[in-house]
Coordinates of N, CA, C and O in Angstrom, one line a residue:
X499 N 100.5 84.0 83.6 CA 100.7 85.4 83.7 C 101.4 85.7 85.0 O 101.2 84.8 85.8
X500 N 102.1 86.9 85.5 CA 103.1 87.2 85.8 C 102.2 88.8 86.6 O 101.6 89.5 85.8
X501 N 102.2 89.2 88.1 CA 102.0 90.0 88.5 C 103.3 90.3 89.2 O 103.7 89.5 90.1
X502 N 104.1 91.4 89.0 CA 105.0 91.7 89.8 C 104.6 92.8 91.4 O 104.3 94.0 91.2
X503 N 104.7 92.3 92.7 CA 103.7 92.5 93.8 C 105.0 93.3 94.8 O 105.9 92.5 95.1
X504 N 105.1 94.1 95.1 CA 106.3 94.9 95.9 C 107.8 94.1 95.8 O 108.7 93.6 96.5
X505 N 107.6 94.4 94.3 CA 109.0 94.2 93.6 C 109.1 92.7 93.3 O 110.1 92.3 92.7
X506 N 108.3 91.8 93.7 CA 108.7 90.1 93.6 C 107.4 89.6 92.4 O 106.2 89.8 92.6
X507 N 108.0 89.0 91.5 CA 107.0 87.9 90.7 C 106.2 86.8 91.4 O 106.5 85.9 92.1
X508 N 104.8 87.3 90.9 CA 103.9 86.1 91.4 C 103.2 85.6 90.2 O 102.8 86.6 89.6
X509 N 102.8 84.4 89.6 CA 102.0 83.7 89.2 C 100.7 83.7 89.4 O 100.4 83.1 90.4
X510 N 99.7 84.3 88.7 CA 98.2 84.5 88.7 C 97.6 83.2 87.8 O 97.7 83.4 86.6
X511 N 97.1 82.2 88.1 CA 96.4 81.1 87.1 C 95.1 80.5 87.6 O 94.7 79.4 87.3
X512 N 94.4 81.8 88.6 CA 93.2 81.0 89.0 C 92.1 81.9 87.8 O 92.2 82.5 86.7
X513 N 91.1 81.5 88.8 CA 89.6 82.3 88.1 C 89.9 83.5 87.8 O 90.2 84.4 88.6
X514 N 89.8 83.3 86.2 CA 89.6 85.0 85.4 C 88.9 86.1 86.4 O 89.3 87.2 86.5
X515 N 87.6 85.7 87.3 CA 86.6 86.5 87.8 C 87.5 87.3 89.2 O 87.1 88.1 90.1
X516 N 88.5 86.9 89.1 CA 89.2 86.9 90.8 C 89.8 88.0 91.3 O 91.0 87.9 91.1
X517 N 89.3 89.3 92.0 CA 89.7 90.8 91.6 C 91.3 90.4 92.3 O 91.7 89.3 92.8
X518 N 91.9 91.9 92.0 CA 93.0 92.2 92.4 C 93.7 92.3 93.6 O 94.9 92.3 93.9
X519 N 92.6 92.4 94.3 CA 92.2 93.0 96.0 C 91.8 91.2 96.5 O 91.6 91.2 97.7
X520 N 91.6 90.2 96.1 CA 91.0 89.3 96.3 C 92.6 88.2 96.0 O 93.1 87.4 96.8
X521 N 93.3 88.5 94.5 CA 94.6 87.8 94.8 C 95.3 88.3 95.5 O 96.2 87.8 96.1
X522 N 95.0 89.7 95.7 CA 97.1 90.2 97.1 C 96.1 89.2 98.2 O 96.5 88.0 98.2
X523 N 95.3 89.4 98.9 CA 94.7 89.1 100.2 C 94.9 87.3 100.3 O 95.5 86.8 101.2
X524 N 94.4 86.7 99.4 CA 94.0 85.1 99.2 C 94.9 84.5 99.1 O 95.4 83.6 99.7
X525 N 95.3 85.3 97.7 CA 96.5 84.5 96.6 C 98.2 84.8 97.2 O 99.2 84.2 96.9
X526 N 98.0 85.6 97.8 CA 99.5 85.9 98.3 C 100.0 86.2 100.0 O 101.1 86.3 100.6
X527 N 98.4 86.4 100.3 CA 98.7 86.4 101.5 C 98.9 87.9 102.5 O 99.4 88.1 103.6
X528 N 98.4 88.8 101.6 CA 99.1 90.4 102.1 C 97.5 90.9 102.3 O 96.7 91.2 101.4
X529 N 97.1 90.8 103.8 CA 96.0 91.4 104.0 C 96.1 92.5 104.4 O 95.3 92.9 105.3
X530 N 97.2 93.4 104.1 CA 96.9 95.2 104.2 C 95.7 95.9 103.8 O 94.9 96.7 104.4
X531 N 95.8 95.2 102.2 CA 94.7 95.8 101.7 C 93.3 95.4 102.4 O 93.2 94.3 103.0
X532 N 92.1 96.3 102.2 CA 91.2 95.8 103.0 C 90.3 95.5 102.2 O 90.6 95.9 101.0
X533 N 89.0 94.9 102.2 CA 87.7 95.0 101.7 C 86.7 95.4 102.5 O 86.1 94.8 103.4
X534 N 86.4 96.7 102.0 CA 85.4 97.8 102.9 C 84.1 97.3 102.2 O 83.5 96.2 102.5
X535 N 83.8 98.3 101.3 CA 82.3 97.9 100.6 C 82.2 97.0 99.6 O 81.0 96.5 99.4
X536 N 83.5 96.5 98.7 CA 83.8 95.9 98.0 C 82.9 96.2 96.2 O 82.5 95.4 95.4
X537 N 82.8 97.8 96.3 CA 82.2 98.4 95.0 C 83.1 99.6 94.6 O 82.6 100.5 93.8
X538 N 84.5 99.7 95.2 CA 85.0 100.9 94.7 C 84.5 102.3 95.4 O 84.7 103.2 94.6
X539 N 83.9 102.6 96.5 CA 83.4 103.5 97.2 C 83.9 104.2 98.2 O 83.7 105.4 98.6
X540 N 85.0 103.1 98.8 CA 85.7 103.6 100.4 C 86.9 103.6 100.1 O 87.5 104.3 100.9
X541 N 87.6 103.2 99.2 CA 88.7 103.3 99.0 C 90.2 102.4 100.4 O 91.4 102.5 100.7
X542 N 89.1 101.5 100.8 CA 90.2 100.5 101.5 C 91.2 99.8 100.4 O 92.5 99.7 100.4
X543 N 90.4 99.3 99.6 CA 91.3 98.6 99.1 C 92.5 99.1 97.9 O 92.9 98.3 97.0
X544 N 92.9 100.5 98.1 CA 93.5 101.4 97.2 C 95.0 100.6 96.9 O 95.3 100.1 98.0
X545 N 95.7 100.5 96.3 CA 96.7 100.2 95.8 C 97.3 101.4 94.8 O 96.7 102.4 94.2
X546 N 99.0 100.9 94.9 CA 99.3 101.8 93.6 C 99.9 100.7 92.4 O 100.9 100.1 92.7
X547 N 99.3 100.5 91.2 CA 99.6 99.8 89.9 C 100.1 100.9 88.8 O 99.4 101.8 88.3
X548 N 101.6 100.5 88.5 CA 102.7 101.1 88.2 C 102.6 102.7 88.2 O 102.7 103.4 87.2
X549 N 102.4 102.9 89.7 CA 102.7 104.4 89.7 C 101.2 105.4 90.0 O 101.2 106.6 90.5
X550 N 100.1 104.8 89.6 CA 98.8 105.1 89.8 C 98.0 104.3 91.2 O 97.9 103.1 91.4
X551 N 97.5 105.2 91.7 CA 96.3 104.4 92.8 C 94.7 103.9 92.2 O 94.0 104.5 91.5
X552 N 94.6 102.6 92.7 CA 93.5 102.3 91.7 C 92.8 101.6 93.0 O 93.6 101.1 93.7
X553 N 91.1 101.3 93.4 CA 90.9 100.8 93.8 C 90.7 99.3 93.5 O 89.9 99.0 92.5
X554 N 91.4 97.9 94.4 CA 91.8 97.0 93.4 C 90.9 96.0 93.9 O 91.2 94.8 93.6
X555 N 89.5 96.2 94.7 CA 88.1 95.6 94.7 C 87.7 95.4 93.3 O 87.3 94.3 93.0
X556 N 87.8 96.9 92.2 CA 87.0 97.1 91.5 C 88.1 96.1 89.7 O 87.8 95.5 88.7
X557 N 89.0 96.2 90.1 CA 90.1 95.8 89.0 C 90.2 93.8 88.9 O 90.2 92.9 89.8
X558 N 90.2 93.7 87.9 CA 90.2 91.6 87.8 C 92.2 91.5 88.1 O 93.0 92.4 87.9
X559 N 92.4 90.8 88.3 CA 93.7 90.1 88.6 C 94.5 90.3 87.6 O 95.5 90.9 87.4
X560 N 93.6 89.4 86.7 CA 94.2 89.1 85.0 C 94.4 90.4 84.7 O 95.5 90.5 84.2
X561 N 94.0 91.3 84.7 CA 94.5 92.8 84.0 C 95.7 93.0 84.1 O 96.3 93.6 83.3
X562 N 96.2 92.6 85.1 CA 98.1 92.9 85.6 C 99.1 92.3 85.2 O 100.2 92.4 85.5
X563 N 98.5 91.6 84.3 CA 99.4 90.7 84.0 C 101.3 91.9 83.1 O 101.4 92.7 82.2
X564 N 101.9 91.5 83.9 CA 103.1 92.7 83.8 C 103.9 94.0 84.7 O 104.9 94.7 84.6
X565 N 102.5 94.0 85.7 CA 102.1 95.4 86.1 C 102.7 95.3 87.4 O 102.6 94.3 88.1
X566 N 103.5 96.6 87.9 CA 103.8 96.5 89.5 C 103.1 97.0 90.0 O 102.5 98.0 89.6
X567 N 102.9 96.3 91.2 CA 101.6 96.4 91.8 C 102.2 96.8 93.7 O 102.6 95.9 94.5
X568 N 102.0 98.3 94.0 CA 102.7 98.1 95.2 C 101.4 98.0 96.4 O 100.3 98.5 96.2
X569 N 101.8 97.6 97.3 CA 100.8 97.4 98.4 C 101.2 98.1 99.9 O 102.3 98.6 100.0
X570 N 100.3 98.1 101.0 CA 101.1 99.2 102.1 C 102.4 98.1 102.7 O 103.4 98.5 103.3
X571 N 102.2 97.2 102.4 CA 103.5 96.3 102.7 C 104.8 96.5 102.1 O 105.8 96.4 102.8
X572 N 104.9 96.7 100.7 CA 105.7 97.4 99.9 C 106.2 98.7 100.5 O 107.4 98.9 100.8
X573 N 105.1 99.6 100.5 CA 105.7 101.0 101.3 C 106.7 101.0 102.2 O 107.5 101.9 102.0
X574 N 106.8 100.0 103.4 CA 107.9 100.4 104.5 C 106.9 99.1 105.4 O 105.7 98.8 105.2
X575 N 108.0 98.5 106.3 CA 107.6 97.9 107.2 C 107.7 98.6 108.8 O 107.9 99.7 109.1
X576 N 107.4 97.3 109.6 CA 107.3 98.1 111.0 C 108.8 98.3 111.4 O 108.9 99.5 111.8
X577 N 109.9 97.8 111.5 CA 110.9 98.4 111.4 C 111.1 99.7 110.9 O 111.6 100.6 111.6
X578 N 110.7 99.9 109.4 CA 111.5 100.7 108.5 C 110.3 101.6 108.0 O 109.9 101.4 106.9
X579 N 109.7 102.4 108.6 CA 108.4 102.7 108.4 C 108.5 104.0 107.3 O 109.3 105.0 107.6
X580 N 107.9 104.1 106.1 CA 108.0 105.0 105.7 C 107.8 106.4 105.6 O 107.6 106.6 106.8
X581 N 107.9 107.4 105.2 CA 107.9 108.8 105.7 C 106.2 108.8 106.3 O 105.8 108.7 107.5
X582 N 105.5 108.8 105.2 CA 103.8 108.7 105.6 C 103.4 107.8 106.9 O 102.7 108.2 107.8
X583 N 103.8 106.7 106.9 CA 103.5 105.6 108.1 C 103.8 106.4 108.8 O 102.9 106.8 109.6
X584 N 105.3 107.0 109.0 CA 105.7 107.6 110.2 C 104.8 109.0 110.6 O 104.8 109.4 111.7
X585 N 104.2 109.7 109.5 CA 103.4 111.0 109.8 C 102.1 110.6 110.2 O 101.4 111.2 110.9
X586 N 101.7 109.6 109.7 CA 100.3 109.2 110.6 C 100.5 108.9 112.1 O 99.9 109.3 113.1
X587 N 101.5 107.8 112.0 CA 101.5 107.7 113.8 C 102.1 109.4 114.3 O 101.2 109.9 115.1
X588 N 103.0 110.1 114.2 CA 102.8 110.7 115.0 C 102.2 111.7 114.6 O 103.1 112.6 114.7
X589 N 101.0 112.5 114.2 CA 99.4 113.1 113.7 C 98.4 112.2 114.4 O 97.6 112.7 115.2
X590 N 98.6 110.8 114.0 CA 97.3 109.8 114.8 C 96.3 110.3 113.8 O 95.3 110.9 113.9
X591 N 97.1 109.7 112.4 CA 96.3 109.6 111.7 C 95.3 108.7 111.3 O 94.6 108.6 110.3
X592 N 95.1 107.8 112.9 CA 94.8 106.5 112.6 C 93.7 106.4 113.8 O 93.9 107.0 114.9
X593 N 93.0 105.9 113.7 CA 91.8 105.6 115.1 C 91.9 103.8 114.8 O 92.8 103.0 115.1
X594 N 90.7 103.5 114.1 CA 90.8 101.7 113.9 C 91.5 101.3 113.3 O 91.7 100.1 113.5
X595 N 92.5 102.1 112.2 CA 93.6 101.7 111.5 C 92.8 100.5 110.3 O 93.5 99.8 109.6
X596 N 91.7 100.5 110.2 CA 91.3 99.7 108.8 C 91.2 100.2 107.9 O 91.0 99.5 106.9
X597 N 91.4 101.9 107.8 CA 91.2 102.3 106.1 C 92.7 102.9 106.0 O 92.8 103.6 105.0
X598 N 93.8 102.9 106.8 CA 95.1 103.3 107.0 C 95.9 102.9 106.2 O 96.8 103.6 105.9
X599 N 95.6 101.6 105.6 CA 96.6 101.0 104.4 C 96.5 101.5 103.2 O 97.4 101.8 102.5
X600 N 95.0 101.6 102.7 CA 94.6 102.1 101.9 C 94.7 104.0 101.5 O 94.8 104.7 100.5
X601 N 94.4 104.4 102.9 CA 95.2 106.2 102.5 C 96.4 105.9 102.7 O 96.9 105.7 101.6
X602 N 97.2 105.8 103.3 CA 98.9 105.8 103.1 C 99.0 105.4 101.8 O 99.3 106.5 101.2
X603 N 98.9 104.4 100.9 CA 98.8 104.0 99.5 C 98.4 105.0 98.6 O 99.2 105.3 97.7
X604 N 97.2 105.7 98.7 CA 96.6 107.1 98.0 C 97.1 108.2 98.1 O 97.4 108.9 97.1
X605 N 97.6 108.6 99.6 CA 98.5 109.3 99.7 C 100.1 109.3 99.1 O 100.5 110.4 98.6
X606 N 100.8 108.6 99.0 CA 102.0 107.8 98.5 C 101.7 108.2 97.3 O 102.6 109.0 96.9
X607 N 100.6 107.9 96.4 CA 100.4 108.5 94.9 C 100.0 109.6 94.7 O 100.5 110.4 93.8
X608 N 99.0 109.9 95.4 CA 98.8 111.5 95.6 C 99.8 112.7 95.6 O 99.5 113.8 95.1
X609 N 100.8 112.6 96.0 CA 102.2 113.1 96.2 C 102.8 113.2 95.1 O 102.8 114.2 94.5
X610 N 103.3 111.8 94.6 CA 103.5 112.1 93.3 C 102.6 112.4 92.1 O 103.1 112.0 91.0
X611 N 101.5 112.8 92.0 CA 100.3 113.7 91.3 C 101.4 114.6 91.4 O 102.4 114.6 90.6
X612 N 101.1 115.3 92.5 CA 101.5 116.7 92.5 C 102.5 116.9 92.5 O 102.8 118.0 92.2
X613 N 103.8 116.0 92.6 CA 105.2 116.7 91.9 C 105.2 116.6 90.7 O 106.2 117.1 90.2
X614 N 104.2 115.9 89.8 CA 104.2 115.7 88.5 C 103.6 116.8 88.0 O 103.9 117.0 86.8
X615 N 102.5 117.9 88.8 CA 101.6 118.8 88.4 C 100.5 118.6 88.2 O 99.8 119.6 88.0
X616 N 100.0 117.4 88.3 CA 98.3 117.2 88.1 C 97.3 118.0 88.6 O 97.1 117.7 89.8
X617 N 96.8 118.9 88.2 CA 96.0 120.0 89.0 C 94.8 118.3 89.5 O 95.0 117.1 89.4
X618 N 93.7 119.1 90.1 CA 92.8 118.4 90.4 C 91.6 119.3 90.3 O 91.6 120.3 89.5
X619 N 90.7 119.0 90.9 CA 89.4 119.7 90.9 C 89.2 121.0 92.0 O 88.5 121.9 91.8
X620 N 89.9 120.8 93.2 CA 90.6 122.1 93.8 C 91.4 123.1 93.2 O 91.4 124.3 93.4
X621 N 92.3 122.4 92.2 CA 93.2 123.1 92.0 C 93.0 124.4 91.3 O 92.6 124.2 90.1
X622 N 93.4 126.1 91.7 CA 92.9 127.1 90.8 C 93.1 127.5 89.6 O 92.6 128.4 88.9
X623 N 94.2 126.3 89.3 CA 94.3 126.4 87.3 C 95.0 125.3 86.9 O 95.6 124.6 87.7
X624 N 94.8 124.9 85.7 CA 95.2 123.5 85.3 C 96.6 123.9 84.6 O 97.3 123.1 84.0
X625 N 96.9 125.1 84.6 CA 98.1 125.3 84.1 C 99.4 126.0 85.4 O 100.6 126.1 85.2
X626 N 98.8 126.3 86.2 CA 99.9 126.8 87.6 C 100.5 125.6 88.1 O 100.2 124.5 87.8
X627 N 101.4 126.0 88.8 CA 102.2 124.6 90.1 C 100.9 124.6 90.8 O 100.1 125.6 90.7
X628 N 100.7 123.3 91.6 CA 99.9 123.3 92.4 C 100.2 123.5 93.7 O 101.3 123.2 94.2
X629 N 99.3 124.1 94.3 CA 99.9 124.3 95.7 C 98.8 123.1 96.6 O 97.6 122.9 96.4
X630 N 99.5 122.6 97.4 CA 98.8 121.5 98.2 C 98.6 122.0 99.5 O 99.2 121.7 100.5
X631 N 97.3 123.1 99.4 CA 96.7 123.2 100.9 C 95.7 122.3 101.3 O 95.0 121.7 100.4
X632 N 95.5 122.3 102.1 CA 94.5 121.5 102.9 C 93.4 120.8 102.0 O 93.3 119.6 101.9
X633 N 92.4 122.1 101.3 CA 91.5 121.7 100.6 C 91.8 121.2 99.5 O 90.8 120.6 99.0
X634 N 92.9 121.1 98.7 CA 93.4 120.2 97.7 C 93.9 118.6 98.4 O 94.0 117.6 97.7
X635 N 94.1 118.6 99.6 CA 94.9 117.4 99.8 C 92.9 116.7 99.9 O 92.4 115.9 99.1
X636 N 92.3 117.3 100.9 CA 91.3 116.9 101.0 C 90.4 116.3 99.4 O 90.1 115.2 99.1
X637 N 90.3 117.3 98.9 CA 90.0 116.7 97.4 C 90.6 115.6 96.9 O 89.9 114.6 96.6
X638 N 91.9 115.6 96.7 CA 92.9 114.5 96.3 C 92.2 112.7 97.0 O 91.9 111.6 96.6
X639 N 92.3 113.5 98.3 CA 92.2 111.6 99.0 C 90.3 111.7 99.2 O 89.7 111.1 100.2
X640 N 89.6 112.2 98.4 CA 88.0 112.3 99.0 C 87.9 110.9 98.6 O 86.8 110.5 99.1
X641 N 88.4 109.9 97.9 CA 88.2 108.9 97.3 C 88.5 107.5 98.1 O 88.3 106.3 97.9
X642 N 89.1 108.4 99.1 CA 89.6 107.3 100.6 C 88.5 107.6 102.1 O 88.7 108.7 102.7
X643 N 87.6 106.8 102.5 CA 86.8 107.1 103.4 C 87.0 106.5 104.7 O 86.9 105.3 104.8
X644 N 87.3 107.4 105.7 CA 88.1 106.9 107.2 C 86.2 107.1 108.6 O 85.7 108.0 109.3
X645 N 85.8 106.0 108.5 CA 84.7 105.9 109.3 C 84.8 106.1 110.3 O 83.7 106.3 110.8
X646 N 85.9 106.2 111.2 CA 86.6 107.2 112.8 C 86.9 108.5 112.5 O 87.6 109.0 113.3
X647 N 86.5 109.6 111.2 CA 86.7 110.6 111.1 C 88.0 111.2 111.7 O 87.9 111.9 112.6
X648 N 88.9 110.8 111.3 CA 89.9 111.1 111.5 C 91.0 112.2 110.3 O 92.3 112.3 110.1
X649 N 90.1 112.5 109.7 CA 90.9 113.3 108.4 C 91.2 114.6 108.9 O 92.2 114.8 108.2
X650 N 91.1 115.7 109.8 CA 92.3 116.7 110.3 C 93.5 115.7 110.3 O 94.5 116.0 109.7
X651 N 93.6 114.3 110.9 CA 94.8 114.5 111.1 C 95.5 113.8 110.4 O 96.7 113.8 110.5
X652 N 94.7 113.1 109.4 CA 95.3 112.5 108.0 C 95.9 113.2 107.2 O 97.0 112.9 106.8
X653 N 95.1 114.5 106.9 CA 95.4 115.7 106.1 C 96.8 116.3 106.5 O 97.9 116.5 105.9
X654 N 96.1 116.3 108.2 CA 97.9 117.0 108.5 C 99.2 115.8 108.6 O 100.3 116.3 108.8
X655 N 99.1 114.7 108.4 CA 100.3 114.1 108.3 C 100.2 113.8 106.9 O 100.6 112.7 106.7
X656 N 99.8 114.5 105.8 CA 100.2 114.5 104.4 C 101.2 115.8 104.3 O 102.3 115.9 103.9
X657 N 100.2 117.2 105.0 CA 100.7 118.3 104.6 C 102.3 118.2 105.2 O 103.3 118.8 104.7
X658 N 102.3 117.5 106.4 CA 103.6 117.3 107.1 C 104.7 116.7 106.1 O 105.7 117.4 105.9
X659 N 104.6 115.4 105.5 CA 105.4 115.3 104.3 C 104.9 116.1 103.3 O 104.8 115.3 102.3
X660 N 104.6 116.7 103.1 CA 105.0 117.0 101.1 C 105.9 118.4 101.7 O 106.7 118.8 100.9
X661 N 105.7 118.9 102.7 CA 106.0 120.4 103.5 C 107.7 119.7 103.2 O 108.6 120.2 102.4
X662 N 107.7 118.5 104.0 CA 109.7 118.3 104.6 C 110.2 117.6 103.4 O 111.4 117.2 103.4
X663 N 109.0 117.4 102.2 CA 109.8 116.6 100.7 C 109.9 117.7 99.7 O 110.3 117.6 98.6
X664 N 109.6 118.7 100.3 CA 109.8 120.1 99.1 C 111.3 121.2 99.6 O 111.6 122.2 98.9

């Protein structure tokens, strides 16, 4: 089987039991992703799988078989840093930078939620445009947990792109 990983084919043929978060890291060598609690709780190890963020601790390998699978390495490198990369560093969105891969990732999909319309559980109607203030962005990424509390300034380098992508 066949995982396609920030745009390139890789070959998955180990242990069925072997999460997702466990081949990018092992199997391929891309330790962006992290392993926090490794129960789906902190959201380090957040990926986006074709277009969705999914925590990929909690996901088996073998499920992807087909599936693109992007990682914060995908996103933009240190050269070429992506819009978000670049609004965390300059917000300082980042203190230890270990749960940083994993919100840039949530965030990255989070964005496109909301150009798509996906209200959320902030949102004040499931039928309006949504407006992404603070307490919606905060709702959106509650699923991503930064243990240097650093979410003013995470929040603010989301609000900062979706503000300069609109």
């Amino acid at each position: 089987m066949a995982i396609k990983v920030n745009g390139e084919a890789h070959e998955f043929s180990g242990d069925p039991r072997t999460t997702l978060l466990d081949f990018l890291r092992d199997g391929l060598g891309l330790h962006g992703s992290k392993k926090g609690c490794d129960h789906g709780q902190c959201g380090a190890c957040t990926v986006i799988v074709d277009g969705r963020r999914i925590n990929s601790c909690l996901s088996l390998a073998i499920m992807h078989d087909g599936d693109e699978v992007t990682t914060i390495e995908g996103i933009g490198t240190p050269d070429d840093l992506a819009p978000l990369q670049r609004a965390f560093v300059t917000h300082d969105g980042y203190q230890c930078g270990y749960c940083t891969p994993g919100q840039i990732c949530s965030a990255t999909a989070m964005l496109e939620e909301v150009k798509a319309g996906w209200p959320s559980a902030a949102s004040g109607s499931v039928t309006d445009d949504v407006t992404l203030s603070d307490e919606e962005i905060r709702e959106r990424m509650s699923g991503n947990i930064c243990r240097c509390a650093a979410y003013p300034n995470i929040v603010a380098a989301i609000r900062d792109v979706a503000e300069h992508a609109s």
